[in-house]
Amino acid sequence: MRIRRNPDRPTGRLTASEFGWADTPERDGAGRPGPRRRGRTSRPLPGMRGRARTRTRTGIRRFLSWRRLLLGLATLCLLLVGGFTVLYFMIDIPRANDLAKAQSNVFLYSDGTRLARTGDINRESVPLDRVPENVRRAFVAAENKDFYSDAGVSLSGTARGILSTLTGKGKQGGSTITQQYVKNYYLSQEQTVSRKVQELVIALKVDRQTSKDDILAGYLNTSFYGRQSYGIQAAARAYYGKEVGQLTVEEGAYLAALLQAPSQYDWAVAGPSGRQRVVERWGYVLDNMVEEGWLDASARQGMRFAPPLAPKPTAGLGGRTGYLVEAARRELLASGISEQELAGGGWRITLTVDPARQRALEQAVATSDGAVEGGGTDSDINRQTGAVSVDPRSGRILALYGGRDYLKHFISNATRSDYQAGPTFGPVALAAKVDAPPEERGAGTASDYFAQVRQTAVELGMNPQASGFTSPRSTSLGLMGVSPMEMAGVYATLSNGGKKVTPSIVKSAQRGDERTKLPPATGGQAVSPETAAVVTGSLSTDFVGGPFPVQDAAARRPPDGFVPRVTGASDDRKAEWYISCSPELVTSLALFGEDAKSRKQVALEGVGNGSAARIGTMYTSMSRSGVAPEPTPSE
């Protein structure tokens, strides 16, 4: 077929008519012209088949296009902007919240009898000019370096907070100083989307209507610093025993670092790893000051951390009571309640502790301490005792011993993890061996084995961040640091058929109609039931460490009336352990060598003489017989 060209048209692209695509009438079978059909003819040119065929969109592509997507995004943005504009004009800056009307918290035993009442709040506001300039800058460096130039809000930080709330991940950082001031002064500490949106809108308005200095002053005076202290003046007195105007840069940097987690960063109660984090956070604040040009680099190099004073006694927390209250506080904080919200008071907190078992544990320890003292005083004993007793079926803590007197020794021996596990780690290593598939037992390198043991330890509830945990020798000698509570959870898991147990001391926490949702104390399978049975069966020989043949251990069962147990001293002879393990009760007890005056670790006197076993056996016997001795007086 020849293609006709129009001689009057310059060469180039052909027209539709030249291609045969003009408006030509179709003809029927008899050759008669049919109706005109606009567009392509029924006979396309050779070689052109398919090129001019119209593409038909199918499925979701029929509804999507770049134009529609852009239009949708633009509409969404307009809706968000419009919605935020409406909220901006609807939400007014409220009156100050009623935190000043804070009530006491009441702590109860499991049977409803009262354990303690806390909540005396220490607060005092001061004008900004009484706060040294370098101390002010330390807070800005710690929390919000762009404070003086920002609009009062962090959209990215707020978005992270809302996403964290929606996904149930708890509290997230990222708020500006203005937002934190708004939360402290105008709103509540609850973690909800509506509260975060309110915070964002009010912070924008406050930033427009209030000077930065006034916002900073409000922030410093309304923040919670721990030790029941609200405001920087109260904090200066509580931690350094001085007026705010006398604070040094080093002291101010510590108080600024403290705001991130007051209970964790309180030097008096933090363990070795906790104190390391405190110093790191303190250094971070000073380094930011150097970066912003607020502190000379050479002066920074010469600065040393300034440890705060020990806290003053709190009424009602003397003796062993304070350790129970502190354990409950830490559990509630871990569940999502903020420190400031808890300090605000009004909570009715019921513990899982059985008062009869608690008295039995305290009596057993007191009897042993009396024998060691020989009629002396607490300062004559270079050892500390810590113990936790758990029901492995529910994970509830039935008794806890943190020390002789909370007001004299703030670190709880029940939760400290700076002493070695010693022989208590042997069953964990055995569990790793038994839980491995038969074809993998004995296979691989030593490092593979150590890795498997560490993995099993973590699954059973041990802390992988503990000192010595990654050392190869720790898997054979138990050199990693552990706490009595941690090991109570490990052995409770084994006694519970391998189902994970995380010891819990809070039965319920309620404020008015608000009831806190607590995480479950028992969870998924940590090791197989068969592995758990083999390991607990091996304890019937009074486990003191060392390897056990898997085949023999599986056949062993404890005689009637015998409570499987682990006893013995750590490799450095600074700790002596006793752990009893039955389906109804798991008790983890340890004696720690500690100099009564310097608080440094020392070797236990008479280590290996069975002191821990005598205390543990006495308590276990009283618990099983149902004997409830009379309460021992608290110092």
XYZ file of C-alpha atoms in Angstrom:
635
model
C 0.000 0.000 0.000
C 1.377 3.391 -0.928
C 1.287 6.283 1.476
C 0.058 9.448 -0.134
C 1.792 12.651 0.826
C 0.334 16.100 0.576
C 2.594 18.084 -1.748
C 1.465 21.320 -0.084
C 2.535 20.074 3.388
C 6.160 20.267 4.443
C 7.905 17.012 5.198
C 7.694 15.863 8.803
C 5.036 14.106 10.826
C 2.124 12.716 8.811
C -1.415 13.825 9.417
C -4.160 11.564 10.661
C -5.760 11.525 7.183
C -2.479 10.501 5.577
C -2.357 7.548 7.928
C -5.917 6.657 7.056
C -7.237 7.812 10.417
C -9.550 10.523 9.034
C -13.278 10.651 9.511
C -14.179 8.132 6.794
C -17.473 6.325 6.493
C -17.480 2.634 7.078
C -19.142 0.384 4.527
C -21.389 -2.550 5.177
C -21.119 -5.962 3.588
C -22.891 -4.764 0.421
C -20.492 -1.900 -0.027
C -22.905 0.758 1.138
C -21.524 3.554 3.285
C -22.278 3.219 6.977
C -22.325 5.875 9.674
C -19.241 7.944 10.131
C -16.921 6.733 12.901
C -14.520 9.229 14.291
C -11.032 8.003 14.985
C -9.226 4.926 13.865
C -10.443 3.091 10.707
C -11.208 -0.579 10.740
C -8.078 -1.299 8.727
C -4.900 0.105 10.269
C -1.813 0.449 8.163
C 0.590 -2.472 8.005
C 3.174 -2.322 10.786
C 1.044 -0.007 12.865
C -0.996 -2.692 14.645
C -0.940 -2.147 18.442
C 0.897 1.235 18.407
C -2.201 3.343 18.422
C -4.269 0.952 20.524
C -5.749 2.724 23.559
C -4.443 1.427 26.957
C -7.166 0.388 29.338
C -6.472 0.746 33.107
C -7.641 -2.152 35.220
C -7.968 -2.838 38.961
C -6.627 -0.238 41.376
C -4.781 1.566 38.567
C -8.168 2.773 37.310
C -8.444 4.916 40.465
C -4.798 5.932 41.023
C -2.737 8.448 39.156
C -0.072 10.948 40.078
C -2.587 13.729 39.707
C -5.068 12.049 42.038
C -2.370 11.195 44.587
C -1.128 14.792 44.689
C -4.683 16.042 44.989
C -5.307 13.627 47.865
C -2.164 14.705 49.704
C -3.020 18.363 49.225
C -6.517 17.740 50.573
C -5.121 15.885 53.592
C -2.701 18.720 54.343
C -5.511 21.269 54.090
C -7.652 19.210 56.459
C -4.798 18.918 58.979
C -4.022 22.615 58.799
C -7.690 23.474 59.054
C -8.226 21.107 61.965
C -5.198 22.448 63.808
C -6.357 26.016 63.194
C -9.735 25.193 64.731
C -8.017 23.565 67.734
C -5.703 26.547 68.103
C -8.651 28.903 68.542
C -10.699 26.462 70.619
C -8.019 25.549 73.182
C -7.243 28.342 75.625
C -4.394 28.528 78.087
C -5.956 26.967 81.218
C -5.450 27.804 84.837
C -2.565 26.189 86.663
C -3.228 22.544 87.558
C -4.029 21.496 91.114
C -0.821 19.578 91.776
C -0.414 21.850 94.796
C -3.294 19.894 96.343
C -1.275 16.685 96.192
C -2.312 13.937 98.603
C -0.430 11.148 100.298
C 0.077 7.704 98.789
C -1.082 4.747 100.901
C 0.737 1.419 100.651
C -1.030 -1.732 101.872
C -0.078 -5.362 102.476
C -1.867 -8.039 100.456
C -4.453 -8.505 103.245
C -5.353 -4.807 103.260
C -3.466 -3.790 106.402
C -1.513 -0.571 106.058
C 2.227 -0.679 105.388
C 3.087 3.016 104.976
C 1.842 6.453 104.015
C 4.050 8.773 101.949
C 3.695 12.037 100.074
C 5.010 15.079 101.952
C 5.927 17.397 99.076
C 8.768 19.907 99.273
C 8.236 22.872 96.958
C 9.470 26.468 96.695
C 9.623 28.871 93.740
C 12.397 31.399 93.160
C 12.850 34.183 90.567
C 15.169 33.415 87.681
C 17.774 35.988 88.726
C 18.496 33.911 91.839
C 19.597 30.990 89.668
C 23.247 31.348 88.524
C 23.480 31.909 84.757
C 25.672 28.842 84.165
C 23.193 26.675 86.074
C 20.365 27.951 83.853
C 22.428 27.181 80.788
C 23.103 23.668 82.084
C 19.371 22.948 82.009
C 19.002 24.352 78.507
C 22.013 22.295 77.352
C 20.509 19.160 78.874
C 16.950 19.466 77.621
C 16.605 21.866 74.683
C 19.675 23.531 73.143
C 17.486 25.484 70.684
C 15.244 26.837 73.433
C 16.016 30.514 72.796
C 15.353 30.264 69.036
C 12.556 27.698 68.685
C 8.812 28.361 68.513
C 8.189 26.489 71.733
C 7.356 23.133 70.184
C 9.044 20.189 68.537
C 6.751 18.712 65.890
C 8.972 15.669 65.394
C 9.193 15.042 69.137
C 5.436 15.424 69.563
C 4.803 13.070 66.619
C 7.104 10.481 68.199
C 5.277 10.871 71.500
C 1.843 10.422 69.900
C 3.036 7.402 67.923
C 4.547 5.930 71.081
C 1.274 6.447 72.937
C -0.780 4.856 70.170
C 1.534 1.838 69.988
C 1.740 1.446 73.764
C 5.492 2.025 74.018
C 5.235 4.466 76.896
C 6.979 7.755 77.451
C 9.239 9.204 74.759
C 11.531 12.217 74.894
C 11.743 15.053 72.396
C 9.591 17.753 74.068
C 10.915 21.291 74.324
C 11.381 23.123 77.613
C 8.215 25.091 76.822
C 6.215 21.895 76.301
C 7.522 20.406 79.534
C 6.649 23.600 81.401
C 3.121 23.496 79.958
C 2.759 19.861 80.996
C 4.013 20.571 84.520
C 2.101 23.785 85.152
C -1.121 23.531 83.170
C -1.786 19.878 82.326
C -1.468 16.397 83.803
C 1.245 13.764 83.424
C -1.040 11.237 81.692
C 0.157 9.755 78.405
C -2.754 10.291 76.016
C -3.041 11.664 72.484
C -5.501 14.393 73.522
C -3.159 15.604 76.261
C -0.225 15.727 73.831
C -2.267 17.738 71.309
C -3.300 20.145 74.074
C 0.324 20.448 75.113
C 1.350 21.351 71.559
C -1.312 24.040 71.110
C -0.852 25.605 74.544
C 2.946 25.615 74.145
C 2.618 27.580 70.888
C 0.414 30.149 72.608
C 2.587 30.377 75.704
C 5.697 30.899 73.553
C 3.996 33.815 71.769
C 2.677 35.442 74.927
C 5.485 34.792 77.417
C 9.172 35.661 77.401
C 11.740 32.902 77.223
C 13.100 33.873 80.631
C 9.671 33.555 82.224
C 9.162 30.158 80.571
C 12.556 28.943 81.811
C 11.790 30.207 85.309
C 8.465 28.363 85.283
C 10.156 25.206 84.039
C 12.842 25.265 86.739
C 10.267 25.923 89.473
C 7.685 23.285 88.455
C 9.905 20.335 87.503
C 10.138 17.291 89.750
C 13.662 16.411 90.899
C 13.012 13.357 93.055
C 13.232 13.167 96.854
C 9.729 14.722 96.912
C 11.289 17.997 95.659
C 9.509 20.347 93.241
C 11.513 23.291 91.942
C 15.228 23.967 91.721
C 15.393 25.641 95.139
C 13.978 22.569 96.885
C 16.291 20.358 94.796
C 19.364 22.406 95.752
C 18.568 21.873 99.414
C 17.645 18.199 99.050
C 20.755 17.187 97.087
C 23.434 19.683 98.140
C 22.138 21.283 101.336
C 22.490 24.833 99.980
C 20.520 27.687 98.445
C 20.066 27.690 94.686
C 22.231 30.784 94.310
C 25.188 28.864 95.769
C 25.131 26.031 93.226
C 28.258 25.461 91.153
C 28.236 24.552 87.458
C 29.063 20.938 88.327
C 26.178 20.751 90.799
C 23.797 22.451 88.388
C 24.758 19.981 85.661
C 23.857 17.079 87.965
C 20.443 18.549 88.783
C 19.858 19.137 85.058
C 20.826 15.536 84.297
C 18.605 14.313 87.120
C 15.385 15.499 85.460
C 15.522 12.756 82.838
C 14.976 10.020 85.461
C 15.090 11.219 89.094
C 14.681 7.796 90.725
C 17.320 6.163 88.510
C 19.831 9.023 88.688
C 19.680 9.614 92.439
C 23.276 8.923 93.412
C 22.284 7.577 96.831
C 20.274 4.638 95.472
C 21.911 3.982 92.098
C 24.056 0.877 91.741
C 27.440 0.798 89.961
C 25.956 0.696 86.451
C 23.406 3.339 87.409
C 26.114 5.645 88.725
C 28.040 5.179 85.505
C 24.992 6.364 83.553
C 24.667 9.335 85.907
C 28.238 10.442 85.245
C 27.774 9.941 81.493
C 24.630 12.079 81.503
C 26.388 14.711 83.632
C 29.264 14.815 81.123
C 26.783 15.088 78.253
C 25.320 18.248 79.800
C 28.717 19.889 80.217
C 29.833 18.888 76.711
C 26.705 20.504 75.261
C 27.524 23.676 77.163
C 30.973 23.716 75.564
C 29.427 23.092 72.135
C 27.077 26.057 72.595
C 29.923 28.332 73.715
C 28.587 28.633 77.279
C 31.526 26.883 78.939
C 35.244 27.060 78.249
C 36.660 23.748 77.020
C 39.675 23.935 79.319
C 37.441 24.618 82.310
C 35.309 21.630 81.328
C 38.340 19.351 81.336
C 39.124 20.272 84.922
C 35.638 19.591 86.259
C 34.899 16.589 88.445
C 31.541 15.077 89.326
C 30.071 16.452 92.557
C 28.282 13.611 94.426
C 25.129 14.829 96.210
C 24.380 14.363 99.884
C 22.539 11.324 101.213
C 18.785 11.967 101.387
C 17.189 12.971 104.658
C 15.037 10.390 106.436
C 11.441 10.197 105.238
C 8.833 9.674 107.915
C 7.317 6.207 107.859
C 10.039 4.508 105.784
C 12.386 3.435 108.561
C 13.450 -0.161 109.060
C 12.477 -2.601 106.313
C 9.366 -0.691 105.200
C 11.244 1.633 102.866
C 12.569 -1.247 100.765
C 9.052 -2.541 100.118
C 7.785 0.924 99.191
C 10.757 1.574 96.909
C 10.319 -1.774 95.116
C 6.648 -0.930 94.520
C 7.524 2.558 93.246
C 10.022 1.186 90.749
C 7.524 -1.335 89.446
C 4.862 1.352 88.979
C 7.320 3.598 87.159
C 8.217 0.709 84.870
C 4.508 0.188 84.142
C 4.217 3.690 82.645
C 3.297 5.985 85.545
C 5.547 9.042 85.542
C 7.577 9.961 88.609
C 5.850 13.317 88.883
C 2.401 11.745 88.633
C 3.242 9.226 91.344
C 4.740 11.934 93.539
C 1.526 13.924 93.116
C -0.112 11.447 95.472
C -3.619 10.145 95.918
C -2.679 6.532 95.086
C -3.882 3.471 96.984
C -1.244 0.834 96.286
C -1.745 -2.748 97.419
C 1.317 -4.993 97.497
C 1.463 -8.751 96.983
C 3.500 -9.152 100.185
C 2.043 -11.543 102.762
C 2.608 -9.928 106.195
C 3.090 -13.313 107.928
C 5.774 -14.438 105.489
C 7.376 -11.010 105.642
C 7.661 -11.271 109.418
C 9.078 -14.789 109.094
C 11.789 -13.610 106.701
C 12.709 -10.631 108.867
C 12.842 -12.879 111.954
C 15.125 -15.405 110.238
C 17.558 -12.686 109.171
C 17.454 -10.973 112.563
C 18.255 -14.244 114.336
C 21.340 -14.749 112.165
C 22.428 -11.122 112.467
C 22.161 -11.346 116.256
C 24.489 -14.328 116.261
C 27.011 -12.427 114.127
C 26.759 -9.205 116.124
C 27.215 -10.863 119.515
C 25.204 -8.063 121.058
C 26.868 -5.308 118.996
C 25.311 -2.776 116.617
C 24.574 -2.691 112.906
C 27.874 -0.938 112.246
C 29.753 -3.981 113.580
C 28.493 -6.248 110.771
C 30.434 -6.171 107.508
C 27.718 -7.946 105.607
C 24.356 -7.204 104.062
C 21.429 -9.555 103.487
C 19.026 -9.496 100.578
C 16.160 -11.881 99.848
C 13.059 -12.293 97.685
C 10.411 -14.990 98.090
C 8.088 -15.640 95.127
C 5.081 -17.792 94.287
C 6.233 -19.270 90.934
C 2.667 -19.986 89.813
C 1.606 -16.322 89.893
C 4.924 -14.479 89.999
C 3.830 -12.563 93.085
C 6.456 -11.541 95.633
C 5.335 -12.826 99.037
C 8.254 -11.439 101.067
C 11.212 -9.145 100.396
C 14.191 -8.210 102.559
C 16.241 -5.248 101.358
C 18.321 -4.495 104.446
C 18.198 -3.652 108.142
C 17.161 0.004 107.779
C 16.245 1.857 104.605
C 17.171 5.212 106.129
C 20.719 4.036 106.860
C 21.340 1.932 103.742
C 19.344 3.217 100.780
C 20.532 0.586 98.301
C 18.184 -2.392 98.474
C 20.063 -5.666 98.836
C 17.096 -7.413 97.238
C 17.513 -5.611 93.915
C 21.228 -4.707 93.777
C 23.161 -6.589 91.095
C 26.797 -5.781 91.824
C 27.780 -9.139 93.403
C 28.621 -12.344 91.525
C 26.107 -15.108 90.890
C 28.530 -17.864 91.928
C 26.996 -21.363 92.061
C 23.488 -20.082 91.310
C 24.467 -19.839 87.648
C 25.256 -23.544 87.320
C 21.634 -24.620 86.719
C 21.310 -21.879 84.086
C 24.235 -23.346 82.161
C 22.688 -26.802 82.564
C 19.385 -25.483 81.171
C 21.207 -24.163 78.099
C 22.787 -27.563 77.500
C 19.571 -29.527 77.983
C 17.437 -27.124 75.962
C 19.708 -27.384 72.917
C 18.629 -29.944 70.258
C 20.364 -33.318 70.774
C 22.327 -32.988 67.545
C 23.761 -29.632 68.691
C 24.898 -30.723 72.160
C 28.645 -30.670 72.236
C 28.801 -29.349 68.678
C 30.364 -26.069 67.638
C 33.097 -24.010 69.233
C 33.437 -22.898 72.824
C 32.293 -19.421 71.836
C 29.121 -20.916 70.339
C 28.439 -22.686 73.619
C 29.023 -19.523 75.643
C 26.676 -17.620 73.347
C 23.991 -20.263 73.826
C 24.371 -20.124 77.603
C 24.080 -16.333 77.597
C 20.991 -16.497 75.397
C 19.320 -18.973 77.733
C 20.228 -16.791 80.714
C 18.533 -13.781 79.121
C 15.442 -15.818 78.241
C 15.221 -16.944 81.863
C 15.321 -13.316 83.018
C 18.954 -12.322 83.604
C 20.209 -8.877 82.637
C 22.613 -8.970 79.638
C 23.959 -5.533 80.651
C 25.209 -6.771 84.016
C 28.904 -6.565 84.800
C 30.883 -9.624 83.683
C 28.000 -11.033 81.659
C 29.955 -11.242 78.397
C 33.067 -12.818 79.923
C 33.621 -16.417 78.732
C 34.586 -17.443 82.283
C 31.257 -16.164 83.586
C 29.483 -19.184 82.112
C 31.586 -21.592 84.156
C 32.278 -19.582 87.320
C 29.185 -17.370 87.577
C 31.146 -14.126 87.467
C 28.305 -11.928 86.248
C 26.481 -9.595 88.612
C 22.960 -10.575 89.649
C 20.377 -9.618 92.267
C 18.340 -11.863 94.566
C 15.168 -10.693 92.809
C 16.637 -11.533 89.405
C 17.595 -15.051 90.490
C 14.207 -15.513 92.147
C 12.683 -14.918 88.722
C 15.077 -17.373 87.045
C 14.340 -20.205 89.470
C 10.620 -19.386 89.573
C 10.619 -19.804 85.786
C 12.254 -23.230 86.136
C 9.769 -24.217 88.870
C 6.910 -23.020 86.677
C 7.615 -25.555 83.942
C 9.845 -23.164 82.026
C 7.115 -20.522 81.674
C 8.666 -17.065 82.169
C 8.166 -15.454 85.585
C 8.987 -11.800 86.278
C 8.583 -11.217 90.041
C 5.942 -8.566 90.782
C 5.278 -6.787 94.067
C 2.291 -4.581 93.123
C -1.109 -6.236 93.298
C -3.080 -3.118 92.353
C -2.679 0.653 92.103
C -5.698 2.934 92.113
C -6.307 6.686 92.310
C -9.966 7.605 92.479
C -11.628 5.836 89.565
C -8.295 5.434 87.769
C -6.855 1.929 88.002
C -3.408 1.245 86.571
C -3.001 -1.654 84.170
C -0.005 -3.685 85.306
C 1.982 -6.024 83.046
C 1.479 -9.753 83.705
C 4.024 -11.423 85.971
C 4.021 -14.618 83.913
C 4.577 -14.869 80.183
C 5.687 -17.129 77.369
C 7.826 -20.232 77.455
C 11.470 -19.443 78.300
C 12.715 -23.057 78.160
C 10.849 -26.276 77.447
C 8.961 -28.033 80.275
C 11.285 -31.022 79.810
C 14.349 -28.831 80.335
C 12.806 -27.229 83.416
C 12.061 -30.677 84.880
C 15.630 -31.881 84.285
C 17.169 -28.807 85.918
C 14.898 -28.757 88.974
C 15.444 -32.517 89.311
C 19.190 -31.939 89.461
C 18.727 -29.627 92.455
C 17.634 -32.550 94.657
C 21.327 -33.275 95.264
C 21.813 -29.872 96.905
C 23.384 -28.262 93.846
C 26.662 -26.499 94.560
C 27.815 -25.901 90.993
C 29.619 -28.014 88.438
C 28.452 -30.193 85.534
C 25.695 -32.788 85.893
C 25.140 -35.686 83.471
C 21.921 -34.924 81.638
C 20.739 -38.546 81.659
C 21.230 -38.937 85.408
C 19.682 -35.565 86.252
C 16.494 -36.445 84.377
C 15.952 -39.503 86.595
C 16.536 -37.728 89.908
C 13.574 -36.585 91.940
C 13.697 -35.044 95.419
C 12.519 -37.191 98.334
C 9.305 -36.315 100.137
C 9.658 -33.190 102.232
C 12.939 -32.149 100.624
C 13.075 -28.701 99.053
C 15.488 -28.557 96.069
C 18.104 -25.896 96.645
C 21.332 -24.271 95.484
C 23.939 -23.115 98.014
C 27.508 -21.875 98.015
C 29.866 -18.907 97.766
C 30.934 -16.833 94.768
C 34.403 -17.243 93.286
C 35.649 -14.005 94.900
C 34.177 -15.053 98.303
C 32.256 -11.779 98.577
C 28.809 -13.352 98.264
C 27.142 -16.463 99.641
C 23.890 -17.734 98.153
C 20.917 -19.880 99.072
C 18.073 -20.567 96.639
C 15.258 -22.984 97.458
C 13.054 -24.091 94.622
C 9.653 -25.807 94.847
C 6.443 -25.582 92.780
C 4.819 -23.514 95.540
C 7.607 -21.225 96.722
C 10.959 -19.986 95.434
C 13.250 -18.080 97.790
C 16.458 -16.373 96.677
C 18.696 -15.172 99.521
C 22.241 -13.797 99.493
C 24.795 -12.497 101.983
C 27.031 -9.726 100.615
C 30.375 -8.671 102.068
C 30.291 -4.885 102.495
C 32.394 -2.704 104.773
C 30.025 -1.078 107.243
C 31.765 2.297 107.041
C 33.153 2.664 103.502
C 30.384 0.608 101.787
C 33.023 -1.083 99.632
C 32.843 -4.779 98.776
C 34.886 -7.056 101.023
C 35.266 -10.808 101.469
C 32.710 -12.343 103.812
C 33.961 -13.469 107.197
C 33.376 -17.189 107.650
C 32.311 -17.566 104.023
C 31.198 -21.096 103.233
C 30.051 -21.890 106.752
C 26.437 -22.143 105.609
C 25.070 -18.909 107.099
C 22.924 -18.213 104.040
C 21.576 -21.772 104.093
C 20.685 -21.511 107.795
C 18.697 -18.306 107.256
C 16.975 -19.666 104.171
C 16.141 -22.990 105.794
C 14.713 -21.276 108.867
C 12.496 -19.037 106.742
C 11.394 -21.906 104.470
C 10.530 -24.026 107.482
C 8.425 -21.268 109.065
C 6.700 -20.590 105.715
C 5.792 -24.245 105.182
C 4.577 -24.760 108.743
C 2.393 -21.656 108.640
C 4.058 -20.172 111.713
C 3.679 -16.390 111.799
C 6.040 -14.941 114.409
C 5.287 -11.642 116.062
C 6.576 -8.524 114.233
C 10.123 -7.503 115.071
C 10.547 -3.865 116.109
C 11.931 -1.465 113.476
C 14.804 0.769 114.418
